[in-house]
mmCIF file of C-alpha atoms in Angstrom:
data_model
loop_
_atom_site.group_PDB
_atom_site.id
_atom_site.type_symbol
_atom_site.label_atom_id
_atom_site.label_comp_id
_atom_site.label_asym_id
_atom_site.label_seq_id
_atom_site.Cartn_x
_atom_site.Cartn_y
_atom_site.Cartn_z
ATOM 1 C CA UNK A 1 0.000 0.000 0.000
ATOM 2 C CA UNK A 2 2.429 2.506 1.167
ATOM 3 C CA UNK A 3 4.998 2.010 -2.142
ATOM 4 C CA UNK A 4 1.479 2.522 -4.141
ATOM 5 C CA UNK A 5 0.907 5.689 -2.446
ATOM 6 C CA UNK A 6 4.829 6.681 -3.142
ATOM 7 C CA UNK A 7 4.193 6.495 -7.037
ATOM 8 C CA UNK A 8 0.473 8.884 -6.470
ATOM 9 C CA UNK A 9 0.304 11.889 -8.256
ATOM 10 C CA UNK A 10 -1.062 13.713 -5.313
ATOM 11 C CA UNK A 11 1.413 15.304 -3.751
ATOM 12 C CA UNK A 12 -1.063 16.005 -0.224
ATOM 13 C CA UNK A 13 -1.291 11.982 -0.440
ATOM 14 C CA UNK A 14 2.377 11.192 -0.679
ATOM 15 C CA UNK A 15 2.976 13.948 2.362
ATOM 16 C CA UNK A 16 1.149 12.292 4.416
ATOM 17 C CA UNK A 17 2.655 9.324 3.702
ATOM 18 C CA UNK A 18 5.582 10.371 4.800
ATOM 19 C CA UNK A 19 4.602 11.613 7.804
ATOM 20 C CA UNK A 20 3.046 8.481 8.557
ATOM 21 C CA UNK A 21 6.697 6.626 7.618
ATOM 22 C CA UNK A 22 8.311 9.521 10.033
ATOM 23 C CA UNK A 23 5.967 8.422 13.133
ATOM 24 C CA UNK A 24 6.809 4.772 12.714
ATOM 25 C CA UNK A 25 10.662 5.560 12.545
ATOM 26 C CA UNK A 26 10.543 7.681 15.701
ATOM 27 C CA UNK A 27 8.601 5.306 17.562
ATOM 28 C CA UNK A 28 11.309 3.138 17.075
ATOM 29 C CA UNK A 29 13.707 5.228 17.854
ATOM 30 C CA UNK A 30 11.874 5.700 21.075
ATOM 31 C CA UNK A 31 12.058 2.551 21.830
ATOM 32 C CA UNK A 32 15.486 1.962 20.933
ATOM 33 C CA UNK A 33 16.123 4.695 23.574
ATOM 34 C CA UNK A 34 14.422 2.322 26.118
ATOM 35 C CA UNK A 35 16.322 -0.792 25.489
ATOM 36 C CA UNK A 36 19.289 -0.371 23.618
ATOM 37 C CA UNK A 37 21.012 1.298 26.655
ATOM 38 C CA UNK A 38 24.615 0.584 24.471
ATOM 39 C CA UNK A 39 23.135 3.080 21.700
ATOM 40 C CA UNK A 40 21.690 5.750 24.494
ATOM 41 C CA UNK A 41 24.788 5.850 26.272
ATOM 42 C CA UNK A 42 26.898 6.528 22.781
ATOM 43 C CA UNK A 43 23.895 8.767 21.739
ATOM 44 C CA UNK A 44 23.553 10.784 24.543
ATOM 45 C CA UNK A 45 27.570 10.984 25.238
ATOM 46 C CA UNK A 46 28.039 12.457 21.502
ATOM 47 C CA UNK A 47 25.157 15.132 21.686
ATOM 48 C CA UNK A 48 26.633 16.225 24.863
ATOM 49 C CA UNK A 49 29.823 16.877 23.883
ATOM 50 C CA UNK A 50 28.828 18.866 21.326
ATOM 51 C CA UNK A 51 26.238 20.952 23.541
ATOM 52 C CA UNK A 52 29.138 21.849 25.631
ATOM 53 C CA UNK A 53 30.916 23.571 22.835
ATOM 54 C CA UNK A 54 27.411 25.677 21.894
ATOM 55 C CA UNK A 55 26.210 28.379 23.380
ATOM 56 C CA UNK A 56 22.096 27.588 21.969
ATOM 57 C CA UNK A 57 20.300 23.954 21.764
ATOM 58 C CA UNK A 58 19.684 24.558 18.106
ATOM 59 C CA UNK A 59 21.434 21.795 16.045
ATOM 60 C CA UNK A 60 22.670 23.235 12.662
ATOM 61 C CA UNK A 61 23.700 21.322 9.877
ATOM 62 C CA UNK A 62 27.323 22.048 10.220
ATOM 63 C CA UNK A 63 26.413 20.382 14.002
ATOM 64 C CA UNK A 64 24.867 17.110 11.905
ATOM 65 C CA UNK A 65 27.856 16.278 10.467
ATOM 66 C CA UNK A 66 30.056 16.223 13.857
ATOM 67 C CA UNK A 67 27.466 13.594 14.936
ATOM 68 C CA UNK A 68 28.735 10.480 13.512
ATOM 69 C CA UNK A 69 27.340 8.394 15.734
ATOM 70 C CA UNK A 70 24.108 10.161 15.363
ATOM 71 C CA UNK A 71 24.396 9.387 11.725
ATOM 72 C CA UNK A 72 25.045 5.316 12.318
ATOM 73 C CA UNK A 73 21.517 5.359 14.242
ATOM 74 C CA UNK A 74 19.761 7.434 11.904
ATOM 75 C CA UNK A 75 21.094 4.906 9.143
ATOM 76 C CA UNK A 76 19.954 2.334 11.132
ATOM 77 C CA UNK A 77 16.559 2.824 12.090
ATOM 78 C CA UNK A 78 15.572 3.785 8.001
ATOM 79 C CA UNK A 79 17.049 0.529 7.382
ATOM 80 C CA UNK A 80 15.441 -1.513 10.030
ATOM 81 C CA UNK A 81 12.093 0.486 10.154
ATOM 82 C CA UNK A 82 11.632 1.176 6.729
ATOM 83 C CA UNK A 83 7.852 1.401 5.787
ATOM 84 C CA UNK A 84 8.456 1.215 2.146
ATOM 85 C CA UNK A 85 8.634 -2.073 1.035
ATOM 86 C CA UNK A 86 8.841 -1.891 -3.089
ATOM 87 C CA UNK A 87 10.718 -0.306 -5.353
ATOM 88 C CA UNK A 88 10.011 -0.171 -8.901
ATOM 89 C CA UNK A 89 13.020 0.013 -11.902
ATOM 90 C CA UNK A 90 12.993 0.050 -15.182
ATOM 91 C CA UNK A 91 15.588 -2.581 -16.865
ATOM 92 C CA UNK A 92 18.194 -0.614 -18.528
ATOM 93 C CA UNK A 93 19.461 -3.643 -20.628
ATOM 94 C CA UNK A 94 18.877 -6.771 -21.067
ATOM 95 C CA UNK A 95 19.994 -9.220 -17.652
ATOM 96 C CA UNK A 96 20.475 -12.962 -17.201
ATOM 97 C CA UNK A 97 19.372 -13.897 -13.805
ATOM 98 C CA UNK A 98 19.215 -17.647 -12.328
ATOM 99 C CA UNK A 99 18.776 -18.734 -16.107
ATOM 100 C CA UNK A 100 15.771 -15.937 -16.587
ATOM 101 C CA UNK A 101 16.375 -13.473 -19.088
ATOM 102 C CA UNK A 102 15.103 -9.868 -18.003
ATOM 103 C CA UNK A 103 14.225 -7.982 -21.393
ATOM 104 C CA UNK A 104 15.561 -4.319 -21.634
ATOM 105 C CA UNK A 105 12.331 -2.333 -20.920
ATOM 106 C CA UNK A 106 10.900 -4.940 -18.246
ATOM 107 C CA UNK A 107 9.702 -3.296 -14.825
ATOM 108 C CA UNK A 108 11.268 -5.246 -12.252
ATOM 109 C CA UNK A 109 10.132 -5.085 -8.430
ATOM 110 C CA UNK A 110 13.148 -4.497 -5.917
ATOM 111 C CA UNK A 111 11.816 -6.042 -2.276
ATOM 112 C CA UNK A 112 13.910 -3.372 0.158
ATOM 113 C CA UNK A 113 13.116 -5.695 3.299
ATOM 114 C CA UNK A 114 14.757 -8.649 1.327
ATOM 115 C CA UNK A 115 17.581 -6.113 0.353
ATOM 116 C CA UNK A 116 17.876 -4.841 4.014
ATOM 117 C CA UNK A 117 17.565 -8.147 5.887
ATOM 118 C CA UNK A 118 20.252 -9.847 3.574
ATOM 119 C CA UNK A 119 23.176 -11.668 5.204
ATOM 120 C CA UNK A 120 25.468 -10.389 1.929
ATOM 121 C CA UNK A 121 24.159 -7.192 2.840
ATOM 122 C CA UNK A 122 24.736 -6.542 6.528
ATOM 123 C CA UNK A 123 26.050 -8.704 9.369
ATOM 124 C CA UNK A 124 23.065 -10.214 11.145
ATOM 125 C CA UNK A 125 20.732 -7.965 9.586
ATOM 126 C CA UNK A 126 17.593 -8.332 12.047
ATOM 127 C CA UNK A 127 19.954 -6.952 14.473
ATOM 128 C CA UNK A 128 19.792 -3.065 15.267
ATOM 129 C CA UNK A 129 23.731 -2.435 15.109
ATOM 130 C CA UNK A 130 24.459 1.026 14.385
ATOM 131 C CA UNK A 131 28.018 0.004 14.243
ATOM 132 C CA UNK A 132 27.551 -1.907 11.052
ATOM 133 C CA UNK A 133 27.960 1.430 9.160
ATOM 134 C CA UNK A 134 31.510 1.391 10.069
ATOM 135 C CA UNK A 135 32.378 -0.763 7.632
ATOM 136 C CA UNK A 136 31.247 0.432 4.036
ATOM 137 C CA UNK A 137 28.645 -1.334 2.167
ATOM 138 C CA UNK A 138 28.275 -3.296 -1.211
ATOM 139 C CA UNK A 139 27.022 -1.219 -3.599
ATOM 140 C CA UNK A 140 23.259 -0.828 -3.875
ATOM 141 C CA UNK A 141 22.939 -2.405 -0.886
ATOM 142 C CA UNK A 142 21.244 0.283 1.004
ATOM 143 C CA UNK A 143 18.190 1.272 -0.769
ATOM 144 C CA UNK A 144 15.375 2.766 0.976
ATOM 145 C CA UNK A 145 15.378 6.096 -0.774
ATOM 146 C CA UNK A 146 15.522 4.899 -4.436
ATOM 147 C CA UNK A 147 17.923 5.453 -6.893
ATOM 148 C CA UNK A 148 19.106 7.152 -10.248
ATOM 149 C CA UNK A 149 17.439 10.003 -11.409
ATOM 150 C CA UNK A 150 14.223 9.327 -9.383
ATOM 151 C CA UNK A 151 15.467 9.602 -6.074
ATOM 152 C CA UNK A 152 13.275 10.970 -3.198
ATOM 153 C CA UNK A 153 12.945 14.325 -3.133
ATOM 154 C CA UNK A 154 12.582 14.132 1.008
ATOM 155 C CA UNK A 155 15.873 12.329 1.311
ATOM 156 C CA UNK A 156 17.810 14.268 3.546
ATOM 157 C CA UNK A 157 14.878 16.236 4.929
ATOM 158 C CA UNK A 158 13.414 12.887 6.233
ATOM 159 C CA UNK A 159 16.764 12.136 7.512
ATOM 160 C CA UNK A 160 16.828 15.356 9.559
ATOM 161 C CA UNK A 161 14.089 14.835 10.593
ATOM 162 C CA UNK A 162 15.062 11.530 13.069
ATOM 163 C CA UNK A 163 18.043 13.796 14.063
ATOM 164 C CA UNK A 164 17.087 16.569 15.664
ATOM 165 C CA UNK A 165 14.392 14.977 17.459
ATOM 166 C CA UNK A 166 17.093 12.282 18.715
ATOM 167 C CA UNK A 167 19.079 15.177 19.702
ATOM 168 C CA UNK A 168 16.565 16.300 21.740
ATOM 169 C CA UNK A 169 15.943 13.496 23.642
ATOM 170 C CA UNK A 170 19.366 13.137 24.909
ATOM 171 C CA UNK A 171 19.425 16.164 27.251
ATOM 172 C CA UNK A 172 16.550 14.260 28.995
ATOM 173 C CA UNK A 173 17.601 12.361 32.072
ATOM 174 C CA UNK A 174 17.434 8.380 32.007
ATOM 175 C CA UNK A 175 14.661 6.584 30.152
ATOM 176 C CA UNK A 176 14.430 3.640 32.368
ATOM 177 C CA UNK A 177 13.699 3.767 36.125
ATOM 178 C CA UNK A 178 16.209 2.691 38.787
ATOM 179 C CA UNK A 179 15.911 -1.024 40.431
ATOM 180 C CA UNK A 180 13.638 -0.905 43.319
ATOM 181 C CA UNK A 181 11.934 2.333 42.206
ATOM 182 C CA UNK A 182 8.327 2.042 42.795
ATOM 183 C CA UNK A 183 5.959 2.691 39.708
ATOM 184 C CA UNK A 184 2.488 3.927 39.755
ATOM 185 C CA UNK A 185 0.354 4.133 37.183
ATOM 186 C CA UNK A 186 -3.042 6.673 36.885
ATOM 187 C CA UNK A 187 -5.853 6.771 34.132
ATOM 188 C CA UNK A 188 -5.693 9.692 32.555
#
């Protein structure tokens, strides 16, 4: 559904669509920042090093790019949580594949999950391992934003958009309550 929506003509449909795909990629980070406490500590240790060296909580793109670890988790979550699931291409010429011949013209449908989740592709895959993107990838490997001349116009604006609210969170205190703390709940 969602890839069908990515290939609309209305451009209110697609935003909202990728609103909806910036929701689910913050919830997970969310809950990454529950339970991956490796990735919070690394997370939180980066943004506030570079808060100390500011003078305003504003995070400027000249800030993004000191925040490689930032970056890694950003990279990450798209390619773990990625809501679009289909690609579509256009054979350029024709291709032998597992003793199928692909004519030149043929619409062939890339599966980004398969891609994503590959073994070739990333060392255990259904892990989330921002580390991974410390070794560089095969090419075409990494996918989620299309390719060629039809890239997504939201490319980099989506990815801003999962760091600076990331960056935010890390000046809170601790997500996760101390042992023996007592909890209580209240309906709302």
């Amino acid at each position: 559904m969602v890839s069908l929506v990515l290939f609309s003509k209305s451009f209110e449909y697609v935003s909202c669509t990728f609103e909806h795909d910036q929701i689910v990629k913050q919830d997970f980070l969310a809950f990454l920042f529950i339970y991956c406490c490796a990735s919070q500590f690394e997370l939180k240790e980066e943004n506030m090093n570079l808060s100390k060296n500011k003078d305003e909580l504003l995070i400027t793109s000249e800030d993004v790019a000191k925040l490689t670890y930032t970056k890694k988790v950003v990279e990450e979550t798209i390619r773990v949580a990625n809501v679009a699931f289909l690609l579509f291409q256009t054979a350029t010429k024709d291709v032998e594949y597992k003793g199928y011949t692909i004519p030149k013209g043929w619409k062939v449908v890339l599966r980004l999950r398969y891609l994503h989740t590959n073994p070739k592709n990333f060392k255990d895959p259904m892990c989330f391992n921002p580390d991974g993107w410390n070794e560089s990838l095969k090419p075409k490997a990494f996918q989620v934003f299309g390719g060629g001349s039809r890239i997504c116009a939201r490319n980099m604006l989506s990815r801003w958009d999962l760091v600076n609210p990331n960056a935010r969170i890390m000046y809170l205190p601790s997500h996760k309550p101390e042992d023996g703390v007592e909890l209580t709940f209240s309906k709302l």
